[in-house]
Coordinates of C-alpha atoms in Angstrom, one line a residue:
R19 CA 283.2 29.1 105.7
K20 CA 283.3 25.7 104.0
M21 CA 283.7 23.8 107.3
G22 CA 281.6 26.1 109.6
V23 CA 284.4 25.8 112.2
T24 CA 287.8 27.4 112.9
I25 CA 290.6 25.5 111.2
Q26 CA 294.0 25.6 112.9
F27 CA 297.3 26.2 111.3
E28 CA 300.8 26.5 112.7
S29 CA 302.7 28.0 109.8
H30 CA 301.9 31.1 107.7
R31 CA 304.4 29.9 105.1
V32 CA 302.7 26.5 104.2
E33 CA 299.7 25.6 106.4
L34 CA 297.8 28.9 106.0
P35 CA 298.2 28.9 102.2
T36 CA 297.0 25.3 102.2
V37 CA 293.9 26.3 104.2
Y38 CA 293.2 29.0 101.6
E39 CA 293.6 26.5 98.8
L40 CA 291.4 23.8 100.4
E41 CA 288.8 26.4 101.3
H42 CA 288.5 27.7 97.7
D43 CA 288.9 24.3 95.9
D44 CA 285.5 23.1 94.6
G45 CA 286.9 19.6 94.5
V46 CA 287.4 19.6 98.3
L47 CA 284.3 18.7 100.3
E48 CA 285.8 18.8 103.8
Y49 CA 289.2 19.2 105.5
W50 CA 290.1 18.7 109.1
D51 CA 293.1 19.9 111.0
Q52 CA 295.3 17.7 113.3
P53 CA 293.6 14.4 112.5
N54 CA 294.3 11.2 114.5
S55 CA 297.9 10.0 114.5
I56 CA 299.0 7.4 112.0
K57 CA 302.0 5.0 112.3
L58 CA 304.8 5.4 109.8
D59 CA 307.0 2.3 109.5
Y60 CA 310.4 2.7 107.7
V61 CA 314.1 2.0 107.9
G62 CA 316.0 4.8 109.5
A63 CA 319.2 6.4 108.2
H64 CA 321.3 4.0 110.4
G65 CA 319.5 0.8 109.2
R66 CA 317.2 0.4 112.2
H67 CA 313.5 -0.3 111.6
L68 CA 311.4 2.6 113.0
G69 CA 307.7 2.8 113.9
V70 CA 306.8 6.5 114.5
L71 CA 303.5 7.9 115.4
H72 CA 302.8 10.9 113.2
T73 CA 300.0 13.5 113.2
P74 CA 299.6 14.9 109.6
D75 CA 298.5 18.5 109.3
Y76 CA 295.2 17.8 107.6
F77 CA 292.8 15.1 106.5
V78 CA 291.1 16.1 103.3
I79 CA 287.9 14.6 101.8
R80 CA 287.8 15.4 98.0
R81 CA 285.1 14.5 95.5
T82 CA 287.3 11.7 94.1
E83 CA 289.6 10.8 96.9
A84 CA 290.5 11.3 100.5
G85 CA 293.7 11.3 102.5
W86 CA 296.2 13.0 104.7
E87 CA 298.2 16.1 103.7
E88 CA 301.4 17.2 105.4
C89 CA 302.8 20.7 105.0
K90 CA 306.5 21.5 105.1
T91 CA 308.8 24.3 103.8
E92 CA 311.0 23.3 100.8
E93 CA 314.1 24.0 103.0
E94 CA 312.8 21.7 105.8
L95 CA 312.0 18.9 103.3
I96 CA 315.5 19.1 101.8
R97 CA 317.0 18.9 105.3
L98 CA 314.8 16.1 106.4
S99 CA 315.4 14.1 103.2
E100 CA 319.2 14.4 103.8
R101 CA 318.8 13.1 107.4
N102 CA 316.3 10.3 106.5
P103 CA 315.7 9.7 102.8
N104 CA 313.4 6.7 103.6
R105 CA 310.9 9.1 105.2
Y106 CA 311.0 12.0 102.8
C107 CA 312.3 11.9 99.3
R108 CA 311.9 13.8 96.0
G109 CA 309.7 12.1 93.4
D110 CA 309.4 13.0 89.7
D111 CA 307.5 16.2 90.3
R112 CA 306.8 16.4 94.1
W113 CA 308.0 15.4 97.5
L114 CA 307.0 12.0 98.8
C115 CA 306.7 10.3 102.1
P116 CA 306.9 6.6 101.2
P117 CA 305.8 5.3 104.7
G118 CA 302.9 7.7 104.7
R119 CA 301.8 6.5 101.2
A120 CA 302.1 2.9 102.3
Y121 CA 300.0 3.4 105.4
A122 CA 297.3 5.3 103.4
G123 CA 297.4 2.9 100.5
R124 CA 296.4 0.0 102.7
L125 CA 293.2 1.9 103.5
G126 CA 292.5 3.1 99.9
L127 CA 293.5 6.7 100.8
Y128 CA 296.3 9.0 99.8
Y129 CA 299.2 10.7 101.7
R130 CA 300.5 13.9 100.1
V131 CA 303.4 16.2 101.1
R132 CA 302.8 19.9 100.3
S133 CA 305.9 22.0 99.9
S134 CA 306.1 25.7 100.1
A135 CA 307.7 25.6 96.6
D136 CA 304.3 24.4 95.3
I137 CA 302.3 27.3 96.6
N138 CA 300.8 29.6 94.0
W139 CA 301.5 33.0 95.6
L140 CA 299.4 34.9 93.0
F141 CA 296.3 32.9 94.1
Q142 CA 297.2 33.6 97.7
R143 CA 297.6 37.4 97.2
N144 CA 294.2 37.5 95.4
I145 CA 292.4 35.6 98.2
Q146 CA 294.0 37.8 100.8
F147 CA 293.0 40.9 98.8
L148 CA 289.3 39.7 98.9
E149 CA 289.5 38.6 102.5
D150 CA 287.1 41.2 103.8
Y151 CA 284.5 40.4 101.1
L152 CA 285.0 36.6 101.7
R153 CA 284.5 37.0 105.5
A154 CA 281.2 38.8 105.2
T155 CA 280.0 39.3 101.7
P156 CA 278.1 42.6 101.5
E157 CA 274.7 42.6 99.9
V158 CA 274.5 43.9 96.3
N159 CA 271.2 45.4 95.3
S160 CA 269.4 43.8 92.5
R161 CA 269.9 46.7 90.0
S162 CA 273.7 46.8 90.5
R163 CA 273.8 43.0 90.3
A164 CA 271.9 42.9 87.0
T165 CA 274.2 45.7 85.6
I166 CA 277.4 43.9 86.5
L167 CA 276.2 40.4 85.3
A168 CA 274.9 41.9 82.0
Q169 CA 278.2 43.6 81.4
V170 CA 280.2 40.4 82.0
A171 CA 277.7 38.4 79.8
A172 CA 278.1 40.9 77.0
Q173 CA 281.9 40.9 77.2
P174 CA 283.0 37.5 78.7
G175 CA 286.7 37.4 79.5
C176 CA 287.0 41.2 79.9
S177 CA 289.6 42.6 82.2
L178 CA 288.6 43.9 85.6
A179 CA 289.6 47.4 84.5
D180 CA 287.2 47.1 81.5
L181 CA 284.4 46.1 83.9
F182 CA 285.2 49.0 86.2
M183 CA 285.1 51.4 83.2
A184 CA 281.9 50.0 81.7
T185 CA 280.0 50.2 84.9
D186 CA 281.5 53.4 86.3
G187 CA 278.8 55.6 87.8
D188 CA 276.3 52.7 88.0
V189 CA 277.9 50.4 90.5
T190 CA 280.8 50.6 93.0
R191 CA 284.0 48.6 92.9
D192 CA 282.9 47.1 96.3
E193 CA 279.8 45.7 94.6
I194 CA 281.9 44.1 91.9
Y195 CA 284.4 42.6 94.4
S196 CA 281.4 41.3 96.4
L197 CA 280.1 39.4 93.4
I198 CA 283.6 38.1 92.7
A199 CA 283.9 36.9 96.3
A200 CA 280.5 35.3 96.2
G201 CA 281.4 33.4 93.0
D202 CA 278.7 35.1 90.9
V203 CA 281.4 36.7 88.7
F204 CA 284.1 34.2 87.8
V205 CA 287.7 35.4 88.1
D206 CA 290.7 33.1 87.5
F207 CA 292.6 33.9 90.7
Q208 CA 295.7 32.2 89.3
A209 CA 295.9 34.3 86.1
A210 CA 296.5 37.8 87.3
S211 CA 296.6 40.0 90.4
L212 CA 293.3 41.7 91.4
P213 CA 295.1 44.9 92.6
Q214 CA 296.2 45.2 88.9
P215 CA 292.8 45.3 87.2
E216 CA 294.2 46.0 83.8
N217 CA 295.7 42.5 83.7

């Protein structure tokens, strides 16, 4: 929805979760799949200088920065770093691609490696749970909308189960989920699972 076009992904384990995160991150303005190739210069495992053309998975324009993002599974990164530690290596808290960072840095951009180990699977489950509502958000009539928003305003931070109970008979769960999907009712997708409304 953010881009108004279909975004490609090759992997359900890293790239699709990345698309969901980028799509629902208010700090991300645009993201483009399969951007132009960039040249990575580094010394290979056998001491030879290498210049490799590389197509990162996404180019991301954020409110405060822009750059390339490459998606890999944790297992793949471990294997690649053992074969060629000058291309992929572990930093203090995340994986790095030093030649990618050097290329991007010359342009005032960033190069980031996304590992499957960094994916918040709770967020992913919640987004997938709301997928039908996100794809085509159903209309909520003004009376139901007012009832839901008044209840949330009267009890901020309530659980979803409490909201269901307080509005039972007046609004449907579909209407509540529609307002959540539309962003009219805020839910922290990283705090608890929507299919467990008591949490």
